[in-house]
Short mmCIF file of C-alpha atoms in Angstrom, two decimals:
data_model
loop_
_atom_site.label_atom_id
_atom_site.label_comp_id
_atom_site.label_asym_id
_atom_site.label_seq_id
_atom_site.Cartn_x
_atom_site.Cartn_y
_atom_site.Cartn_z
CA MET A 1 3.62 117.76 -147.48
CA SER A 2 7.26 118.36 -146.66
CA LYS A 3 8.99 119.32 -143.45
CA LEU A 4 9.67 123.01 -143.11
CA LEU A 5 11.00 123.29 -139.56
CA GLU A 6 12.31 120.65 -137.18
CA ILE A 7 13.17 121.55 -133.60
CA LYS A 8 14.90 118.76 -131.69
CA ASP A 9 15.58 118.82 -127.94
CA LEU A 10 16.20 122.57 -127.92
CA HIS A 11 17.67 124.03 -124.75
CA ALA A 12 18.43 127.75 -124.40
CA SER A 13 19.35 130.16 -121.67
CA ILE A 14 19.74 133.85 -121.04
CA GLY A 15 22.28 135.18 -118.55
CA GLY A 16 23.00 131.63 -117.39
CA LYS A 17 19.34 130.90 -116.63
CA GLU A 18 17.86 128.00 -118.60
CA ILE A 19 14.52 128.95 -120.18
CA LEU A 20 13.97 126.31 -122.86
CA LYS A 21 14.42 122.81 -121.47
CA GLY A 22 14.02 120.46 -124.40
CA VAL A 23 11.55 121.70 -127.01
CA ASN A 24 10.58 119.30 -129.80
CA LEU A 25 8.40 120.50 -132.66
CA THR A 26 7.98 119.66 -136.33
CA ILE A 27 6.19 122.00 -138.69
CA ASN A 28 5.18 121.05 -142.20
CA GLU A 29 4.48 123.34 -145.11
CA GLY A 30 0.95 124.71 -145.09
CA GLU A 31 0.44 124.39 -141.34
CA VAL A 32 -0.46 126.92 -138.67
CA HIS A 33 0.78 126.10 -135.17
CA ALA A 34 -0.34 128.02 -132.11
CA ILE A 35 1.89 128.10 -129.06
CA MET A 36 0.17 129.03 -125.84
CA GLY A 37 1.34 129.04 -122.28
CA PRO A 38 1.64 131.00 -119.08
CA ASN A 39 3.97 133.98 -118.62
CA GLY A 40 7.59 132.95 -118.34
CA ALA A 41 7.04 129.60 -120.04
CA GLY A 42 9.57 130.46 -122.75
CA LYS A 43 7.30 131.46 -125.64
CA SER A 44 9.21 134.61 -126.54
CA THR A 45 12.53 132.87 -125.89
CA LEU A 46 11.60 130.32 -128.55
CA SER A 47 10.99 133.05 -131.12
CA ALA A 48 14.21 134.84 -130.10
CA VAL A 49 16.27 131.67 -130.44
CA LEU A 50 14.78 130.73 -133.81
CA THR A 51 15.66 134.17 -135.18
CA GLY A 52 19.17 134.25 -133.71
CA ASN A 53 18.80 136.97 -131.08
CA PRO A 54 22.34 137.31 -129.64
CA ALA A 55 21.03 137.79 -126.08
CA TYR A 56 20.18 134.06 -125.90
CA GLU A 57 22.50 131.08 -125.85
CA VAL A 58 21.53 127.70 -127.27
CA THR A 59 23.02 125.07 -124.97
CA ARG A 60 21.72 121.90 -126.59
CA GLY A 61 19.62 120.68 -129.50
CA LYS A 62 19.19 121.21 -133.24
CA VAL A 63 16.93 123.23 -135.49
CA TYR A 64 16.58 122.58 -139.21
CA LEU A 65 14.88 124.82 -141.74
CA LYS A 66 14.21 122.83 -144.92
CA GLY A 67 16.96 120.48 -143.79
CA GLN A 68 19.53 123.26 -143.24
CA ASN A 69 21.14 123.88 -139.87
CA LEU A 70 19.30 127.03 -138.82
CA LEU A 71 21.30 127.65 -135.66
CA ALA A 72 24.54 127.98 -137.65
CA MET A 73 23.17 130.91 -139.67
CA GLU A 74 23.55 134.61 -138.84
CA PRO A 75 20.26 136.35 -138.03
CA GLU A 76 20.16 138.12 -141.41
CA ILE A 77 20.74 134.85 -143.29
CA ARG A 78 17.88 133.18 -141.40
CA ALA A 79 15.69 136.13 -142.41
CA ARG A 80 16.73 135.87 -146.07
CA ALA A 81 16.13 132.11 -145.96
CA GLY A 82 12.54 132.96 -145.03
CA VAL A 83 12.23 133.15 -141.24
CA PHE A 84 10.20 136.17 -140.22
CA LEU A 85 9.39 137.39 -136.73
CA SER A 86 6.51 139.73 -136.05
CA PHE A 87 7.97 141.33 -132.92
CA GLN A 88 5.98 141.59 -129.73
CA TYR A 89 7.54 145.03 -129.27
CA PRO A 90 8.49 146.43 -132.69
CA VAL A 91 11.55 148.69 -132.42
CA GLU A 92 11.41 152.38 -133.29
CA ILE A 93 14.24 153.50 -135.57
CA PRO A 94 14.24 157.32 -135.79
CA GLY A 95 15.76 158.72 -138.96
CA VAL A 96 15.49 155.53 -141.04
CA SER A 97 12.55 155.84 -143.43
CA MET A 98 10.24 152.90 -144.07
CA THR A 99 11.13 153.14 -147.78
CA ASN A 100 14.85 152.94 -147.22
CA PHE A 101 14.53 150.19 -144.62
CA MET A 102 12.16 148.06 -146.65
CA ARG A 103 14.05 148.43 -149.92
CA THR A 104 17.31 147.47 -148.25
CA ALA A 105 15.64 144.42 -146.71
CA ILE A 106 13.85 143.23 -149.83
CA ASN A 107 16.86 143.63 -152.09
CA ALA A 108 19.09 141.81 -149.59
CA LYS A 109 16.67 138.89 -149.77
CA ARG A 110 16.49 139.01 -153.57
CA GLU A 111 20.26 139.02 -153.83
CA TYR A 112 20.38 135.95 -151.57
CA GLU A 113 17.90 134.25 -153.91
CA GLY A 114 20.01 135.19 -156.94
CA LYS A 115 17.41 137.68 -158.22
CA GLU A 116 17.90 141.19 -159.57
CA PRO A 117 17.08 144.04 -157.16
CA LEU A 118 13.66 145.63 -157.62
CA SER A 119 13.67 148.89 -159.57
CA PRO A 120 12.40 151.91 -157.59
CA ARG A 121 9.20 151.79 -159.65
CA GLU A 122 8.56 148.08 -158.97
CA PHE A 123 9.40 148.57 -155.32
CA LEU A 124 7.01 151.48 -154.84
CA ALA A 125 4.21 149.59 -156.62
CA LEU A 126 4.72 146.66 -154.26
CA MET A 127 4.69 148.99 -151.24
CA ARG A 128 1.41 150.53 -152.45
CA GLU A 129 -0.26 147.16 -152.95
CA LYS A 130 0.73 145.77 -149.54
CA LYS A 131 -0.06 149.00 -147.67
CA LYS A 132 -3.58 148.83 -149.06
CA MET A 133 -3.99 145.28 -147.82
CA LEU A 134 -3.11 146.31 -144.26
CA GLU A 135 -5.07 149.59 -144.51
CA LEU A 136 -1.91 151.56 -143.77
CA PRO A 137 -1.72 155.26 -144.70
CA ASP A 138 0.02 156.46 -147.88
CA LYS A 139 2.36 158.66 -145.88
CA LEU A 140 3.96 155.57 -144.33
CA ASN A 141 6.83 155.61 -146.87
CA ASN A 142 8.48 158.73 -145.52
CA ARG A 143 7.93 158.01 -141.86
CA SER A 144 10.74 156.63 -139.75
CA VAL A 145 10.41 152.92 -138.95
CA ASN A 146 7.77 152.58 -136.18
CA GLU A 147 8.55 156.05 -134.82
CA GLY A 148 5.48 157.56 -133.22
CA PHE A 149 3.27 154.71 -134.47
CA SER A 150 0.32 153.69 -132.30
CA GLY A 151 0.28 150.15 -130.91
CA GLY A 152 -2.08 149.04 -133.67
CA GLU A 153 -0.04 150.70 -136.42
CA LYS A 154 3.12 148.99 -135.19
CA LYS A 155 1.50 145.56 -135.40
CA LYS A 156 0.01 146.31 -138.82
CA ASN A 157 3.45 147.45 -139.89
CA GLU A 158 4.89 144.08 -138.83
CA ILE A 159 2.37 142.21 -140.98
CA PHE A 160 2.97 144.70 -143.80
CA GLN A 161 6.68 143.80 -143.69
CA MET A 162 5.72 140.14 -143.68
CA ALA A 163 3.62 140.73 -146.79
CA MET A 164 6.56 142.48 -148.48
CA LEU A 165 9.10 139.78 -147.65
CA GLU A 166 6.93 136.68 -148.23
CA PRO A 167 8.62 134.43 -145.66
CA CYS A 168 8.27 130.65 -145.61
CA LEU A 169 8.06 130.63 -141.80
CA SER A 170 6.33 133.45 -139.93
CA ILE A 171 6.49 133.67 -136.18
CA LEU A 172 3.83 135.96 -134.75
CA ASP A 173 4.86 136.82 -131.20
CA GLU A 174 1.84 138.12 -129.25
CA THR A 175 0.71 139.97 -132.35
CA ASP A 176 -2.72 140.41 -130.74
CA SER A 177 -1.45 142.22 -127.65
CA GLY A 178 -2.49 145.85 -127.55
CA LEU A 179 -4.81 145.59 -130.54
CA ASP A 180 -8.38 146.79 -130.62
CA ILE A 181 -10.88 144.57 -132.40
CA ASP A 182 -10.68 146.41 -135.76
CA ALA A 183 -6.90 146.31 -135.86
CA LEU A 184 -7.00 142.65 -134.83
CA ARG A 185 -9.33 141.85 -137.73
CA ILE A 186 -7.12 143.67 -140.26
CA VAL A 187 -3.97 142.00 -138.95
CA ALA A 188 -5.56 138.54 -138.93
CA GLU A 189 -7.03 138.96 -142.42
CA GLY A 190 -3.57 140.00 -143.61
CA VAL A 191 -2.02 136.88 -142.12
CA ASN A 192 -4.72 134.66 -143.61
CA ARG A 193 -4.31 136.14 -147.06
CA LEU A 194 -0.59 135.48 -146.95
CA LYS A 195 -1.11 131.79 -146.24
CA THR A 196 -0.05 129.43 -149.03
CA PRO A 197 0.42 125.64 -149.25
CA GLU A 198 4.19 126.23 -149.11
CA ASN A 199 4.52 128.44 -146.04
CA ALA A 200 3.76 127.99 -142.36
CA SER A 201 3.15 130.09 -139.25
CA ILE A 202 3.82 129.87 -135.56
CA VAL A 203 1.30 131.95 -133.66
CA ILE A 204 2.40 132.71 -130.11
CA THR A 205 -0.44 133.98 -128.01
CA HIS A 206 -1.78 134.25 -124.53
CA TYR A 207 -5.41 134.27 -125.47
CA GLN A 208 -7.83 132.26 -127.53
CA ARG A 209 -9.15 135.50 -129.11
CA LEU A 210 -6.62 135.66 -131.97
CA LEU A 211 -7.28 132.01 -132.81
CA ASP A 212 -10.89 132.86 -133.67
CA TYR A 213 -9.41 134.72 -136.62
CA ILE A 214 -6.28 132.73 -137.41
CA VAL A 215 -7.39 129.12 -137.10
CA PRO A 216 -4.55 126.81 -136.10
CA ASP A 217 -4.03 123.22 -137.24
CA PHE A 218 -2.25 122.46 -133.98
CA VAL A 219 -2.19 124.03 -130.55
CA HIS A 220 0.80 123.42 -128.28
CA VAL A 221 1.05 124.30 -124.62
CA LEU A 222 4.50 125.47 -123.56
CA ALA A 223 5.12 125.33 -119.83
CA ASP A 224 8.41 125.61 -117.98
CA GLY A 225 10.45 125.41 -121.16
CA LYS A 226 8.81 122.33 -122.70
CA ILE A 227 5.83 121.52 -124.86
CA VAL A 228 3.62 119.69 -122.40
CA LYS A 229 0.51 119.16 -124.47
CA THR A 230 -0.49 119.22 -128.13
CA GLY A 231 -3.97 119.19 -129.57
CA ASP A 232 -6.18 120.74 -132.22
CA LYS A 233 -7.97 124.09 -131.97
CA SER A 234 -10.31 122.75 -129.29
CA LEU A 235 -7.34 122.72 -126.88
CA ALA A 236 -7.24 126.52 -127.05
CA LEU A 237 -10.90 126.69 -126.06
CA GLU A 238 -10.31 124.30 -123.21
CA LEU A 239 -7.44 126.49 -121.98
CA GLU A 240 -9.60 129.58 -122.19
CA GLU A 241 -12.23 127.89 -120.08
CA LYS A 242 -10.14 126.11 -117.47
CA GLY A 243 -6.89 128.06 -117.45
CA TYR A 244 -3.44 126.49 -117.45
CA GLU A 245 -3.95 125.28 -113.90
CA GLY A 246 -6.98 123.23 -114.89
CA LEU A 247 -5.14 121.44 -117.66
CA SER A 248 -4.58 117.78 -116.97
CA LEU A 249 -0.96 117.41 -118.03
CA MET B 1 40.79 185.06 -136.74
CA SER B 2 38.37 186.45 -139.29
CA GLU B 3 35.67 188.76 -138.01
CA ILE B 4 32.35 188.84 -139.78
CA ILE B 5 29.79 191.51 -138.96
CA ILE B 6 26.18 190.71 -139.72
CA HIS B 7 24.43 194.02 -140.06
CA SER B 8 21.06 194.91 -138.70
CA GLY B 9 18.27 192.79 -140.17
CA GLU B 10 20.60 190.76 -142.37
CA ARG B 11 20.77 187.02 -142.66
CA PHE B 12 23.93 184.96 -143.05
CA GLU B 13 24.05 181.22 -143.62
CA GLN B 14 27.19 179.25 -144.42
CA VAL B 15 28.20 175.61 -144.73
CA TYR B 16 31.80 174.81 -143.80
CA LEU B 17 32.45 171.37 -145.25
CA ASN B 18 35.67 169.59 -144.33
CA GLU B 19 37.62 172.76 -143.67
CA PRO B 20 41.06 172.13 -142.14
CA GLY B 21 40.06 174.14 -139.07
CA LEU B 22 38.02 177.27 -138.43
CA ASP B 23 38.57 180.38 -136.40
CA LEU B 24 35.52 182.57 -136.88
CA HIS B 25 34.23 185.55 -134.99
CA PHE B 26 30.72 186.74 -135.73
CA VAL B 27 29.26 189.97 -134.46
CA GLN B 28 25.51 190.26 -134.82
CA GLU B 29 23.69 193.57 -134.92
CA ALA B 30 20.05 193.96 -133.96
CA GLY B 31 17.55 191.66 -135.68
CA SER B 32 20.18 189.74 -137.63
CA THR B 33 20.19 186.00 -138.24
CA LEU B 34 23.24 183.75 -138.28
CA LYS B 35 23.13 180.09 -139.24
CA ILE B 36 26.27 178.03 -139.67
CA HIS B 37 26.97 174.38 -140.32
CA VAL B 38 30.38 173.03 -139.41
CA LEU B 39 30.80 169.60 -140.99
CA ASN B 40 33.90 167.47 -140.48
CA ILE B 41 32.89 164.34 -142.34
CA PRO B 42 35.94 163.08 -144.26
CA ASP B 43 35.35 159.97 -146.36
CA GLY B 44 37.73 157.84 -144.30
CA THR B 45 40.54 157.51 -146.84
CA SER B 46 44.06 157.18 -145.48
CA GLY B 47 44.99 160.85 -145.28
CA ASP B 48 41.89 161.63 -143.21
CA ARG B 49 42.55 159.08 -140.52
CA ASP B 50 45.04 161.12 -138.54
CA ILE B 51 43.72 164.64 -139.04
CA GLU B 52 43.75 167.05 -136.13
CA ILE B 53 41.24 169.81 -136.47
CA SER B 54 40.34 172.66 -134.22
CA ASN B 55 37.22 174.75 -134.75
CA ASN B 56 36.72 177.92 -132.79
CA ILE B 57 33.41 179.71 -133.25
CA VAL B 58 32.73 182.98 -131.44
CA VAL B 59 29.34 184.67 -131.73
CA GLU B 60 28.41 187.92 -130.05
CA GLN B 61 24.88 189.23 -130.16
CA ILE B 62 25.35 192.97 -129.61
CA GLY B 63 21.91 194.09 -130.82
CA GLU B 64 18.47 193.01 -129.66
CA GLY B 65 16.35 190.32 -131.29
CA CYS B 66 19.13 188.34 -132.96
CA GLU B 67 18.92 184.67 -133.86
CA THR B 68 21.88 182.30 -133.92
CA GLU B 69 21.89 178.68 -135.03
CA ILE B 70 25.03 176.59 -134.86
CA TYR B 71 25.09 173.05 -136.23
CA ALA B 72 28.17 170.88 -136.12
CA LEU B 73 28.81 167.31 -137.16
CA ALA B 74 32.00 165.29 -137.02
CA HIS B 75 32.31 161.68 -138.23
CA LEU B 76 35.83 160.49 -137.54
CA GLN B 77 37.82 157.32 -138.07
CA GLY B 78 41.34 156.12 -137.34
CA GLU B 79 43.13 158.49 -135.01
CA ALA B 80 41.38 161.63 -136.18
CA HIS B 81 40.79 164.30 -133.58
CA VAL B 82 38.37 167.19 -133.76
CA THR B 83 37.86 169.88 -131.15
CA THR B 84 34.98 172.27 -131.62
CA GLU B 85 34.60 175.24 -129.33
CA THR B 86 31.61 177.54 -129.39
CA HIS B 87 31.52 180.79 -127.51
CA VAL B 88 28.09 182.35 -127.71
CA LYS B 89 27.56 185.63 -125.91
CA HIS B 90 24.22 187.29 -125.48
CA ALA B 91 25.28 190.82 -124.59
CA VAL B 92 21.74 192.19 -124.93
CA GLY B 93 18.22 190.85 -124.41
CA GLY B 94 15.56 189.36 -126.63
CA GLY B 95 17.90 187.12 -128.58
CA LYS B 96 17.76 183.43 -129.39
CA SER B 97 20.50 180.89 -129.86
CA ASN B 98 20.28 177.21 -130.66
CA GLN B 99 23.21 174.82 -130.94
CA LEU B 100 23.22 171.18 -132.01
CA LEU B 101 26.54 169.39 -132.15
CA LYS B 102 27.03 165.72 -132.92
CA PHE B 103 30.11 163.54 -133.02
CA VAL B 104 30.32 160.01 -134.45
CA LEU B 105 33.58 158.40 -133.39
CA GLU B 106 35.04 155.14 -134.68
CA ASP B 107 38.33 153.32 -134.04
CA GLN B 108 40.56 155.50 -131.82
CA ALA B 109 39.01 158.78 -132.91
CA ARG B 110 38.65 161.53 -130.37
CA GLY B 111 36.17 164.34 -130.14
CA ARG B 112 35.99 167.32 -127.87
CA PHE B 113 33.30 169.91 -127.45
CA ILE B 114 33.68 173.04 -125.40
CA GLY B 115 30.43 174.96 -125.26
CA ASP B 116 30.69 178.32 -123.64
CA LEU B 117 27.42 180.22 -123.28
CA LYS B 118 27.22 183.64 -121.66
CA ILE B 119 24.13 185.67 -120.96
CA ALA B 120 24.99 189.17 -119.71
CA PRO B 121 23.24 190.68 -116.65
CA ASP B 122 20.96 192.94 -118.71
CA ALA B 123 20.23 190.39 -121.42
CA GLN B 124 16.67 189.52 -120.34
CA LYS B 125 14.21 187.38 -122.34
CA VAL B 126 16.96 185.41 -124.00
CA GLU B 127 16.26 181.88 -125.19
CA ALA B 128 19.39 179.75 -125.47
CA HIS B 129 19.68 176.02 -126.13
CA GLN B 130 22.76 173.86 -126.47
CA THR B 131 22.65 170.14 -127.27
CA ASN B 132 25.57 167.77 -127.73
CA ARG B 133 24.92 164.16 -128.82
CA ASN B 134 27.66 161.64 -129.47
CA LEU B 135 27.86 158.13 -130.80
CA LEU B 136 30.83 155.94 -129.94
CA LEU B 137 31.26 153.05 -132.37
CA SER B 138 34.26 151.45 -130.71
CA GLU B 139 35.55 150.81 -127.21
CA THR B 140 38.60 152.93 -127.89
CA ALA B 141 36.93 156.07 -129.24
CA GLU B 142 36.79 158.94 -126.81
CA MET B 143 34.56 161.97 -126.33
CA ARG B 144 34.99 164.87 -123.96
CA THR B 145 32.24 167.40 -123.43
CA GLN B 146 32.69 170.59 -121.45
CA PRO B 147 29.66 172.84 -121.29
CA GLN B 148 30.30 176.18 -119.58
CA LEU B 149 27.22 178.21 -118.84
CA GLU B 150 27.48 181.65 -117.37
CA ILE B 151 24.04 183.12 -116.96
CA TYR B 152 23.80 186.48 -115.20
CA ALA B 153 20.26 187.51 -116.24
CA ASP B 154 17.28 186.05 -114.38
CA ASP B 155 14.44 186.19 -116.91
CA VAL B 156 15.85 183.77 -119.51
CA GLN B 157 15.22 180.29 -120.88
CA ALA B 158 18.45 178.37 -121.13
CA THR B 159 18.90 174.62 -121.56
CA HIS B 160 21.81 172.39 -122.26
CA GLY B 161 22.08 168.66 -122.66
CA ALA B 162 24.84 166.24 -123.48
CA SER B 163 24.74 162.49 -124.06
CA THR B 164 27.19 159.91 -125.32
CA GLY B 165 26.11 156.40 -126.23
CA GLN B 166 26.41 153.40 -128.51
CA LEU B 167 24.23 152.09 -131.32
CA ASP B 168 20.88 150.67 -130.24
CA GLU B 169 21.37 146.87 -130.15
CA SER B 170 17.64 146.19 -130.39
CA ALA B 171 17.40 148.29 -133.56
CA LEU B 172 20.38 146.42 -135.04
CA PHE B 173 18.73 143.08 -134.36
CA TYR B 174 15.39 144.26 -135.73
CA MET B 175 17.06 145.17 -139.01
CA GLN B 176 19.01 141.91 -139.15
CA GLN B 177 15.72 140.06 -138.63
CA ARG B 178 14.54 141.68 -141.85
CA GLY B 179 17.58 140.38 -143.76
CA ILE B 180 19.81 143.46 -143.50
CA ASP B 181 23.37 142.54 -142.62
CA LYS B 182 24.90 144.02 -139.49
CA GLU B 183 27.31 146.35 -141.29
CA LYS B 184 24.53 147.82 -143.43
CA ALA B 185 22.30 148.12 -140.37
CA ARG B 186 25.05 150.06 -138.61
CA GLN B 187 25.37 152.36 -141.61
CA LEU B 188 21.64 153.03 -141.60
CA LEU B 189 21.64 153.89 -137.89
CA VAL B 190 24.73 156.09 -138.13
CA GLY B 191 23.25 157.80 -141.19
CA ALA B 192 20.02 158.45 -139.30
CA PHE B 193 21.98 159.98 -136.44
CA MET B 194 23.90 162.26 -138.80
CA LYS B 195 20.96 163.29 -140.96
CA GLU B 196 19.37 165.45 -138.28
CA VAL B 197 22.28 167.86 -138.58
CA ILE B 198 22.47 167.79 -142.38
CA GLU B 199 18.73 168.33 -142.77
CA ALA B 200 19.05 171.65 -140.95
CA ILE B 201 20.90 173.13 -143.95
CA GLY B 202 18.64 175.75 -145.55
CA GLU B 203 17.39 176.12 -149.14
CA GLN B 204 20.18 178.50 -150.09
CA HIS B 205 22.59 175.57 -149.79
CA SER B 206 20.19 172.83 -150.87
CA ALA B 207 22.59 171.38 -153.46
CA VAL B 208 25.19 170.47 -150.87
CA ARG B 209 22.46 169.32 -148.46
CA GLU B 210 20.96 166.90 -151.00
CA GLN B 211 24.38 165.66 -152.07
CA LEU B 212 25.27 164.82 -148.46
CA LEU B 213 21.90 163.20 -147.75
CA ASN B 214 22.19 161.07 -150.88
CA ALA B 215 25.70 160.03 -149.88
CA ILE B 216 24.36 158.91 -146.50
CA ASP B 217 21.53 156.93 -148.06
CA GLY B 218 23.84 155.42 -150.67
CA VAL B 219 21.17 156.35 -153.19
CA VAL B 220 21.30 154.65 -156.55
CA GLU B 221 18.25 156.05 -158.28
#
């Protein structure tokens, strides 16, 4: 089992305000890590910093992806190297079709890996296969990215993109928020089917509910910019029962 | 100035692609339809970077029940400068007019839109819409918008809107997070902005429409 991601003493701020205050976390291939914590703890900041969101500034610390300095890479290079974020609020892009968007993304990744671009026929076959897995409608191809999608469709579309791009590290940021139980099941089944011994996931969530479907190997509690407690899946149940206040830290 | 009369019940649609300037005067008789597309989208090679173009479009609806659609798109680089003026006059009632004008300005490019809309005192039941949307891709690009509405009839529907903005940063980051480099992401967003105008070109001119859409998508089928 080899190290996929190493976060060492990570500090980050936005607009001069420090949000992450020394995060340490190691993720091995094949593992699922849940990150829970109260509002404002820095959960979304962590996902933004790992993906290179320019709104945030890293002030201290290191992050390595398969031994490479992740923080030195442009956002698109991190993505091509296999870091994928399922956005809490997927962005609507009117006028850019899912087909055009997805083909540009997948061929950028293939080029980075030294592979030939997919032919239109191969690409469309792959789209069809993955759409079916997420129970997304056929007409998705011609629709603009996320435009007019319901909350559930947007989240399914995130996991669909994850299925298309086959990342080595998936970060699911509050993927369960705004989902009804059927959509939650489809999304979670999608995530579980994409799991391999070589990839890993970080599941950021507020609630235990999602973890009934996506079972984590580790649960971390992030509070005030630091991981304050780590346990197995029973920690999530304990949090559900006692709340963050009741946690003996 | 060339004057074009569109006779009763007739339909006229024309695409003006990269013309060095237009001075057109349309007179519409009852029940006629006019649809024009004014596209200033040079490919950005050296000679195009300092062009100065002036488009003057005058439309008079002199008969009842006319329809007018004006679409204009300018994508300019370097020090290019395009001024587009529209003068739409509803002299009689029951007519419709719709205008959509977009400018995409890079570098030090400048755009100017003067939109003059008149609805005469007796021209009741007119529906007139004018929309101007602009995208500034540099700090030094400049857009000036001057809508002039003169509405003398009371039973009409008339709207106008103008907005000038930059590319959506959150959309750029979303695309980068999927592995698309920033320059390509910009191209996709600019293309999406421009397509709305191109897609309005009707079937009669579908060849040029598809050619322009494919150029925007960078299609390599």
